[in-house]
Amino acid sequence: MATLSFRQLSIGYTVSRRQHVVVDDLTGVFPAATLTCLVGRNGTGKSTLLRTLAGLQQPLVGSVLIDDTPLSNLSAIERARLIGVVLTQRLEVQNLTVREVVAMGRSPYTGFFGTLSKADWEVVDEALRQVGMSPWADRYVQMLSDGERQKVMIAKALAQQTPVLVLDEPTAFLDYPSKVEMMKLLCRLAKEMDKTIVLSTHDIELAAKIATRFLLLSENGLQEVQASEILMSFSF
């Protein structure tokens, strides 16, 4: 179990030594064993916040912590053992099978030569089973649909066996039954495996039926809201 938190966070980008602030003065917490949906209009900085929380880009000001440890104090390998990340970029690989791509999630544990043990492959196969991709394990990734590729990337993150999962639009590209299946899976992982899960979504109606915690990001900052408030007040 792990708690992900952030204090007095300012997020954005530095270009030619000039800072471009997207949102500033953010403080909050994602409790252990909880699924939190991050919502907000396009352009409010949801993806930037998620990338900052995952350690993929540095905050302009402030800190992100796992339990009481700042991410900035951790090596890349240490972060990879604590935070699994799924972004919305299309998976572009050639001549790798689904099982081989998911096996990349074991890289934080396999040492310099990247040799997987029998136990590692069992973790990979279980991750494939959890997302319903076992029948496609030996298929080349370039032969998959966008939705199937999304499931592969989620399986890869599950294979990392991290206490924290950060996902940017994990239900993008999925058909509706797969969206429901994926949201239920993530809720189950939070409850049954004590994972801290943070995801952004525009599937508000679906999330409202399944998830229990929502944070709204806007130009006014970050605030916890009820699903009913999102459904009544916003159109995505």
PDB file of C-alpha atoms in Angstrom:
ATOM      1  CA  MET A   1       0.000   0.000   0.000  1.00  0.00           C
ATOM      2  CA  ALA A   2       1.150   3.542  -0.705  1.00  0.00           C
ATOM      3  CA  THR A   3      -0.246   7.052  -0.501  1.00  0.00           C
ATOM      4  CA  LEU A   4       0.496   9.499  -3.325  1.00  0.00           C
ATOM      5  CA  SER A   5       0.413  13.161  -2.340  1.00  0.00           C
ATOM      6  CA  PHE A   6       1.554  16.571  -3.535  1.00  0.00           C
ATOM      7  CA  ARG A   7       2.230  19.867  -1.808  1.00  0.00           C
ATOM      8  CA  GLN A   8       2.102  23.432  -3.133  1.00  0.00           C
ATOM      9  CA  LEU A   9       2.536  22.066  -6.630  1.00  0.00           C
ATOM     10  CA  SER A  10       2.974  24.271  -9.668  1.00  0.00           C
ATOM     11  CA  ILE A  11       2.866  22.377 -12.965  1.00  0.00           C
ATOM     12  CA  GLY A  12       3.756  23.364 -16.493  1.00  0.00           C
ATOM     13  CA  TYR A  13       6.741  23.543 -18.814  1.00  0.00           C
ATOM     14  CA  THR A  14      10.052  25.333 -19.154  1.00  0.00           C
ATOM     15  CA  VAL A  15      10.864  26.532 -22.661  1.00  0.00           C
ATOM     16  CA  SER A  16      14.021  28.502 -23.365  1.00  0.00           C
ATOM     17  CA  ARG A  17      14.456  28.987 -19.622  1.00  0.00           C
ATOM     18  CA  ARG A  18      11.016  30.541 -19.326  1.00  0.00           C
ATOM     19  CA  GLN A  19       8.399  28.832 -17.195  1.00  0.00           C
ATOM     20  CA  HIS A  20       4.908  28.345 -18.580  1.00  0.00           C
ATOM     21  CA  VAL A  21       2.602  27.624 -15.657  1.00  0.00           C
ATOM     22  CA  VAL A  22      -0.514  25.541 -16.378  1.00  0.00           C
ATOM     23  CA  VAL A  23      -1.881  25.372 -12.820  1.00  0.00           C
ATOM     24  CA  ASP A  24      -0.270  26.384  -9.550  1.00  0.00           C
ATOM     25  CA  ASP A  25      -0.620  25.989  -5.789  1.00  0.00           C
ATOM     26  CA  LEU A  26      -2.056  22.457  -5.859  1.00  0.00           C
ATOM     27  CA  THR A  27      -2.102  20.383  -2.677  1.00  0.00           C
ATOM     28  CA  GLY A  28      -3.832  17.046  -2.311  1.00  0.00           C
ATOM     29  CA  VAL A  29      -3.643  13.346  -1.580  1.00  0.00           C
ATOM     30  CA  PHE A  30      -4.594  10.100  -3.270  1.00  0.00           C
ATOM     31  CA  PRO A  31      -5.233   7.625  -0.451  1.00  0.00           C
ATOM     32  CA  ALA A  32      -4.021   4.041  -0.594  1.00  0.00           C
ATOM     33  CA  ALA A  33      -6.487   1.410  -1.822  1.00  0.00           C
ATOM     34  CA  THR A  34      -8.589   4.087  -3.547  1.00  0.00           C
ATOM     35  CA  LEU A  35      -9.492   4.820  -7.173  1.00  0.00           C
ATOM     36  CA  THR A  36      -9.635   8.557  -7.873  1.00  0.00           C
ATOM     37  CA  CYS A  37     -10.997   9.971 -11.124  1.00  0.00           C
ATOM     38  CA  LEU A  38      -9.442  13.247 -12.247  1.00  0.00           C
ATOM     39  CA  VAL A  39     -11.889  15.243 -14.358  1.00  0.00           C
ATOM     40  CA  GLY A  40     -11.951  18.656 -15.980  1.00  0.00           C
ATOM     41  CA  ARG A  41     -12.389  20.397 -19.294  1.00  0.00           C
ATOM     42  CA  ASN A  42      -9.835  19.980 -22.075  1.00  0.00           C
ATOM     43  CA  GLY A  43      -6.802  22.178 -21.578  1.00  0.00           C
ATOM     44  CA  THR A  44      -7.036  22.449 -17.801  1.00  0.00           C
ATOM     45  CA  GLY A  45      -3.840  20.463 -17.278  1.00  0.00           C
ATOM     46  CA  LYS A  46      -5.017  16.950 -16.387  1.00  0.00           C
ATOM     47  CA  SER A  47      -2.360  15.195 -18.468  1.00  0.00           C
ATOM     48  CA  THR A  48       0.336  17.565 -17.222  1.00  0.00           C
ATOM     49  CA  LEU A  49      -0.662  16.863 -13.623  1.00  0.00           C
ATOM     50  CA  LEU A  50      -0.651  13.102 -14.185  1.00  0.00           C
ATOM     51  CA  ARG A  51       2.778  13.200 -15.838  1.00  0.00           C
ATOM     52  CA  THR A  52       4.090  15.241 -12.918  1.00  0.00           C
ATOM     53  CA  LEU A  53       2.583  12.858 -10.361  1.00  0.00           C
ATOM     54  CA  ALA A  54       4.190   9.936 -12.190  1.00  0.00           C
ATOM     55  CA  GLY A  55       7.617  11.578 -12.187  1.00  0.00           C
ATOM     56  CA  LEU A  56       7.748  11.887 -15.978  1.00  0.00           C
ATOM     57  CA  GLN A  57       8.243  15.639 -15.734  1.00  0.00           C
ATOM     58  CA  GLN A  58       9.445  17.830 -12.923  1.00  0.00           C
ATOM     59  CA  PRO A  59       7.137  20.202 -11.059  1.00  0.00           C
ATOM     60  CA  LEU A  60       7.941  23.865 -11.488  1.00  0.00           C
ATOM     61  CA  VAL A  61       7.437  24.333  -7.754  1.00  0.00           C
ATOM     62  CA  GLY A  62       6.504  22.006  -4.928  1.00  0.00           C
ATOM     63  CA  SER A  63       6.864  18.274  -4.429  1.00  0.00           C
ATOM     64  CA  VAL A  64       5.220  14.916  -5.120  1.00  0.00           C
ATOM     65  CA  LEU A  65       5.566  12.225  -2.480  1.00  0.00           C
ATOM     66  CA  ILE A  66       4.932   8.521  -2.097  1.00  0.00           C
ATOM     67  CA  ASP A  67       4.155   8.105   1.573  1.00  0.00           C
ATOM     68  CA  ASP A  68       6.746  10.506   3.003  1.00  0.00           C
ATOM     69  CA  THR A  69       9.385  10.140   0.298  1.00  0.00           C
ATOM     70  CA  PRO A  70       9.722  12.830  -2.420  1.00  0.00           C
ATOM     71  CA  LEU A  71       9.838  11.392  -5.935  1.00  0.00           C
ATOM     72  CA  SER A  72      12.865  13.584  -6.577  1.00  0.00           C
ATOM     73  CA  ASN A  73      14.814  11.474  -4.074  1.00  0.00           C
ATOM     74  CA  LEU A  74      14.148   8.241  -5.972  1.00  0.00           C
ATOM     75  CA  SER A  75      16.050   6.748  -8.891  1.00  0.00           C
ATOM     76  CA  ALA A  76      14.257   5.844 -12.117  1.00  0.00           C
ATOM     77  CA  ILE A  77      14.287   2.157 -11.142  1.00  0.00           C
ATOM     78  CA  GLU A  78      12.890   2.932  -7.687  1.00  0.00           C
ATOM     79  CA  ARG A  79      10.079   4.995  -9.228  1.00  0.00           C
ATOM     80  CA  ALA A  80       9.325   2.208 -11.717  1.00  0.00           C
ATOM     81  CA  ARG A  81       8.849  -0.199  -8.813  1.00  0.00           C
ATOM     82  CA  LEU A  82       6.378   2.161  -7.174  1.00  0.00           C
ATOM     83  CA  ILE A  83       4.409   3.807 -10.018  1.00  0.00           C
ATOM     84  CA  GLY A  84       2.954   2.175 -13.113  1.00  0.00           C
ATOM     85  CA  VAL A  85       1.977   4.588 -15.897  1.00  0.00           C
ATOM     86  CA  VAL A  86      -0.389   4.293 -18.871  1.00  0.00           C
ATOM     87  CA  LEU A  87      -0.548   7.305 -21.201  1.00  0.00           C
ATOM     88  CA  THR A  88      -2.777   7.891 -24.222  1.00  0.00           C
ATOM     89  CA  GLN A  89      -0.062   7.769 -26.881  1.00  0.00           C
ATOM     90  CA  ARG A  90      -0.604   5.062 -29.469  1.00  0.00           C
ATOM     91  CA  LEU A  91       1.645   2.040 -28.928  1.00  0.00           C
ATOM     92  CA  GLU A  92       3.994   1.872 -31.924  1.00  0.00           C
ATOM     93  CA  VAL A  93       6.092  -1.297 -31.950  1.00  0.00           C
ATOM     94  CA  GLN A  94       6.858  -3.797 -34.690  1.00  0.00           C
ATOM     95  CA  ASN A  95       7.471  -7.535 -34.557  1.00  0.00           C
ATOM     96  CA  LEU A  96       6.820  -7.891 -30.840  1.00  0.00           C
ATOM     97  CA  THR A  97       4.086 -10.118 -29.493  1.00  0.00           C
ATOM     98  CA  VAL A  98       1.564  -8.995 -26.916  1.00  0.00           C
ATOM     99  CA  ARG A  99       3.241 -11.184 -24.300  1.00  0.00           C
ATOM    100  CA  GLU A 100       6.660  -9.695 -25.071  1.00  0.00           C
ATOM    101  CA  VAL A 101       5.383  -6.130 -24.685  1.00  0.00           C
ATOM    102  CA  VAL A 102       3.691  -6.913 -21.374  1.00  0.00           C
ATOM    103  CA  ALA A 103       6.919  -8.589 -20.231  1.00  0.00           C
ATOM    104  CA  MET A 104       8.627  -5.183 -20.501  1.00  0.00           C
ATOM    105  CA  GLY A 105       6.739  -4.315 -17.329  1.00  0.00           C
ATOM    106  CA  ARG A 106       9.074  -6.662 -15.466  1.00  0.00           C
ATOM    107  CA  SER A 107      12.194  -4.675 -16.453  1.00  0.00           C
ATOM    108  CA  PRO A 108      12.541  -2.924 -13.049  1.00  0.00           C
ATOM    109  CA  TYR A 109      13.128  -6.353 -11.509  1.00  0.00           C
ATOM    110  CA  THR A 110      15.173  -8.272 -14.072  1.00  0.00           C
ATOM    111  CA  GLY A 111      18.609  -6.718 -13.692  1.00  0.00           C
ATOM    112  CA  PHE A 112      21.118  -5.703 -16.360  1.00  0.00           C
ATOM    113  CA  PHE A 113      20.504  -8.608 -18.757  1.00  0.00           C
ATOM    114  CA  GLY A 114      16.697  -8.436 -18.566  1.00  0.00           C
ATOM    115  CA  THR A 115      16.266 -12.182 -18.173  1.00  0.00           C
ATOM    116  CA  LEU A 116      12.803 -13.164 -16.979  1.00  0.00           C
ATOM    117  CA  SER A 117      12.356 -16.031 -14.537  1.00  0.00           C
ATOM    118  CA  LYS A 118       9.471 -18.477 -14.503  1.00  0.00           C
ATOM    119  CA  ALA A 119       7.887 -16.344 -11.759  1.00  0.00           C
ATOM    120  CA  ASP A 120       8.199 -13.223 -13.959  1.00  0.00           C
ATOM    121  CA  TRP A 121       6.398 -14.947 -16.830  1.00  0.00           C
ATOM    122  CA  GLU A 122       3.649 -16.033 -14.441  1.00  0.00           C
ATOM    123  CA  VAL A 123       3.161 -12.372 -13.478  1.00  0.00           C
ATOM    124  CA  VAL A 124       2.987 -11.445 -17.180  1.00  0.00           C
ATOM    125  CA  ASP A 125       0.407 -14.123 -17.932  1.00  0.00           C
ATOM    126  CA  GLU A 126      -1.706 -13.083 -14.948  1.00  0.00           C
ATOM    127  CA  ALA A 127      -1.654  -9.448 -16.107  1.00  0.00           C
ATOM    128  CA  LEU A 128      -2.851 -10.567 -19.553  1.00  0.00           C
ATOM    129  CA  ARG A 129      -5.616 -12.608 -17.966  1.00  0.00           C
ATOM    130  CA  GLN A 130      -6.778  -9.661 -15.857  1.00  0.00           C
ATOM    131  CA  VAL A 131      -7.330  -7.458 -18.918  1.00  0.00           C
ATOM    132  CA  GLY A 132      -8.798 -10.250 -21.047  1.00  0.00           C
ATOM    133  CA  MET A 133      -5.912 -10.414 -23.528  1.00  0.00           C
ATOM    134  CA  SER A 134      -4.674 -13.968 -22.914  1.00  0.00           C
ATOM    135  CA  PRO A 135      -6.071 -15.242 -26.257  1.00  0.00           C
ATOM    136  CA  TRP A 136      -3.968 -12.584 -28.040  1.00  0.00           C
ATOM    137  CA  ALA A 137      -0.723 -13.309 -26.142  1.00  0.00           C
ATOM    138  CA  ASP A 138       1.183 -14.589 -29.201  1.00  0.00           C
ATOM    139  CA  ARG A 139      -0.242 -12.080 -31.683  1.00  0.00           C
ATOM    140  CA  TYR A 140       1.960  -9.272 -32.990  1.00  0.00           C
ATOM    141  CA  VAL A 141       1.018  -5.894 -31.530  1.00  0.00           C
ATOM    142  CA  GLN A 142       0.792  -4.230 -34.958  1.00  0.00           C
ATOM    143  CA  MET A 143      -2.125  -6.557 -35.731  1.00  0.00           C
ATOM    144  CA  LEU A 144      -4.226  -5.253 -32.838  1.00  0.00           C
ATOM    145  CA  SER A 145      -6.954  -2.624 -32.763  1.00  0.00           C
ATOM    146  CA  ASP A 146      -6.418   0.592 -30.794  1.00  0.00           C
ATOM    147  CA  GLY A 147      -8.596  -0.728 -27.976  1.00  0.00           C
ATOM    148  CA  GLU A 148      -6.630  -3.968 -27.792  1.00  0.00           C
ATOM    149  CA  ARG A 149      -3.357  -2.028 -27.699  1.00  0.00           C
ATOM    150  CA  GLN A 150      -4.723   0.003 -24.799  1.00  0.00           C
ATOM    151  CA  LYS A 151      -5.413  -3.199 -22.886  1.00  0.00           C
ATOM    152  CA  VAL A 152      -1.863  -4.368 -23.590  1.00  0.00           C
ATOM    153  CA  MET A 153      -0.421  -1.194 -22.082  1.00  0.00           C
ATOM    154  CA  ILE A 154      -2.587  -1.576 -18.991  1.00  0.00           C
ATOM    155  CA  ALA A 155      -1.443  -5.189 -18.679  1.00  0.00           C
ATOM    156  CA  LYS A 156       2.184  -3.987 -18.953  1.00  0.00           C
ATOM    157  CA  ALA A 157       1.575  -1.567 -16.064  1.00  0.00           C
ATOM    158  CA  LEU A 158      -0.043  -4.346 -14.020  1.00  0.00           C
ATOM    159  CA  ALA A 159       2.987  -6.554 -14.657  1.00  0.00           C
ATOM    160  CA  GLN A 160       5.126  -3.938 -12.888  1.00  0.00           C
ATOM    161  CA  GLN A 161       3.263  -4.844  -9.680  1.00  0.00           C
ATOM    162  CA  THR A 162       3.450  -1.287  -8.384  1.00  0.00           C
ATOM    163  CA  PRO A 163       1.382  -0.009  -5.446  1.00  0.00           C
ATOM    164  CA  VAL A 164       0.458   3.097  -7.501  1.00  0.00           C
ATOM    165  CA  LEU A 165      -1.088   3.247 -10.978  1.00  0.00           C
ATOM    166  CA  VAL A 166      -1.439   6.506 -12.933  1.00  0.00           C
ATOM    167  CA  LEU A 167      -3.535   6.290 -16.100  1.00  0.00           C
ATOM    168  CA  ASP A 168      -4.393   8.998 -18.634  1.00  0.00           C
ATOM    169  CA  GLU A 169      -7.750   8.172 -20.281  1.00  0.00           C
ATOM    170  CA  PRO A 170      -7.447   4.384 -19.833  1.00  0.00           C
ATOM    171  CA  THR A 171     -10.845   3.786 -21.461  1.00  0.00           C
ATOM    172  CA  ALA A 172      -9.988   5.741 -24.613  1.00  0.00           C
ATOM    173  CA  PHE A 173     -10.342   3.691 -27.817  1.00  0.00           C
ATOM    174  CA  LEU A 174     -12.363   0.971 -26.034  1.00  0.00           C
ATOM    175  CA  ASP A 175     -15.899  -0.018 -26.989  1.00  0.00           C
ATOM    176  CA  TYR A 176     -18.524   0.434 -24.294  1.00  0.00           C
ATOM    177  CA  PRO A 177     -18.483  -3.133 -22.900  1.00  0.00           C
ATOM    178  CA  SER A 178     -14.682  -2.952 -22.669  1.00  0.00           C
ATOM    179  CA  LYS A 179     -14.897   0.454 -20.961  1.00  0.00           C
ATOM    180  CA  VAL A 180     -17.169  -1.044 -18.297  1.00  0.00           C
ATOM    181  CA  GLU A 181     -14.909  -4.060 -17.915  1.00  0.00           C
ATOM    182  CA  MET A 182     -11.811  -1.870 -17.559  1.00  0.00           C
ATOM    183  CA  MET A 183     -13.342   0.469 -14.970  1.00  0.00           C
ATOM    184  CA  LYS A 184     -14.537  -2.500 -12.930  1.00  0.00           C
ATOM    185  CA  LEU A 185     -11.066  -4.040 -13.140  1.00  0.00           C
ATOM    186  CA  LEU A 186      -9.395  -0.860 -11.880  1.00  0.00           C
ATOM    187  CA  CYS A 187     -11.897  -0.540  -9.026  1.00  0.00           C
ATOM    188  CA  ARG A 188     -11.284  -4.160  -8.090  1.00  0.00           C
ATOM    189  CA  LEU A 189      -7.499  -3.646  -8.097  1.00  0.00           C
ATOM    190  CA  ALA A 190      -7.883  -0.681  -5.752  1.00  0.00           C
ATOM    191  CA  LYS A 191     -10.155  -2.558  -3.342  1.00  0.00           C
ATOM    192  CA  GLU A 192      -8.756  -6.088  -3.442  1.00  0.00           C
ATOM    193  CA  MET A 193      -5.058  -5.415  -4.084  1.00  0.00           C
ATOM    194  CA  ASP A 194      -4.802  -2.140  -2.123  1.00  0.00           C
ATOM    195  CA  LYS A 195      -3.541  -0.196  -5.131  1.00  0.00           C
ATOM    196  CA  THR A 196      -3.608   3.588  -5.280  1.00  0.00           C
ATOM    197  CA  ILE A 197      -5.106   4.371  -8.684  1.00  0.00           C
ATOM    198  CA  VAL A 198      -5.388   7.810 -10.290  1.00  0.00           C
ATOM    199  CA  LEU A 199      -6.958   8.174 -13.707  1.00  0.00           C
ATOM    200  CA  SER A 200      -8.276  10.904 -15.930  1.00  0.00           C
ATOM    201  CA  THR A 201     -11.477  10.297 -17.844  1.00  0.00           C
ATOM    202  CA  HIS A 202     -14.103  11.882 -20.033  1.00  0.00           C
ATOM    203  CA  ASP A 203     -16.415   8.885 -19.560  1.00  0.00           C
ATOM    204  CA  ILE A 204     -18.130  10.676 -16.703  1.00  0.00           C
ATOM    205  CA  GLU A 205     -21.427   8.787 -16.761  1.00  0.00           C
ATOM    206  CA  LEU A 206     -19.652   5.440 -16.654  1.00  0.00           C
ATOM    207  CA  ALA A 207     -17.199   6.536 -13.978  1.00  0.00           C
ATOM    208  CA  ALA A 208     -20.054   7.891 -11.858  1.00  0.00           C
ATOM    209  CA  LYS A 209     -21.633   4.438 -11.774  1.00  0.00           C
ATOM    210  CA  ILE A 210     -18.446   2.663 -10.715  1.00  0.00           C
ATOM    211  CA  ALA A 211     -15.928   5.032  -9.087  1.00  0.00           C
ATOM    212  CA  THR A 212     -16.384   6.680  -5.706  1.00  0.00           C
ATOM    213  CA  ARG A 213     -13.945   9.630  -5.650  1.00  0.00           C
ATOM    214  CA  PHE A 214     -13.639  12.542  -8.074  1.00  0.00           C
ATOM    215  CA  LEU A 215     -11.248  15.481  -8.227  1.00  0.00           C
ATOM    216  CA  LEU A 216     -12.082  18.397 -10.502  1.00  0.00           C
ATOM    217  CA  LEU A 217      -9.174  20.328 -12.005  1.00  0.00           C
ATOM    218  CA  SER A 218      -9.960  23.830 -13.242  1.00  0.00           C
ATOM    219  CA  GLU A 219      -8.383  27.256 -13.474  1.00  0.00           C
ATOM    220  CA  ASN A 220      -9.380  27.642  -9.819  1.00  0.00           C
ATOM    221  CA  GLY A 221      -7.303  24.658  -8.748  1.00  0.00           C
ATOM    222  CA  LEU A 222      -8.249  21.196  -7.564  1.00  0.00           C
ATOM    223  CA  GLN A 223     -11.303  20.291  -5.539  1.00  0.00           C
ATOM    224  CA  GLU A 224     -13.040  17.084  -4.528  1.00  0.00           C
ATOM    225  CA  VAL A 225     -16.567  16.830  -5.933  1.00  0.00           C
ATOM    226  CA  GLN A 226     -19.437  14.383  -6.077  1.00  0.00           C
ATOM    227  CA  ALA A 227     -20.210  12.504  -9.266  1.00  0.00           C
ATOM    228  CA  SER A 228     -23.662  14.093  -9.336  1.00  0.00           C
ATOM    229  CA  GLU A 229     -22.112  17.572  -9.454  1.00  0.00           C
ATOM    230  CA  ILE A 230     -20.039  16.611 -12.491  1.00  0.00           C
ATOM    231  CA  LEU A 231     -22.994  15.103 -14.293  1.00  0.00           C
ATOM    232  CA  MET A 232     -25.169  18.157 -13.684  1.00  0.00           C
ATOM    233  CA  SER A 233     -22.654  20.883 -14.350  1.00  0.00           C
ATOM    234  CA  PHE A 234     -20.340  19.753 -17.133  1.00  0.00           C
ATOM    235  CA  SER A 235     -20.621  18.536 -20.670  1.00  0.00           C
ATOM    236  CA  PHE A 236     -17.575  16.684 -21.988  1.00  0.00           C
TER     237      PHE A 236
END
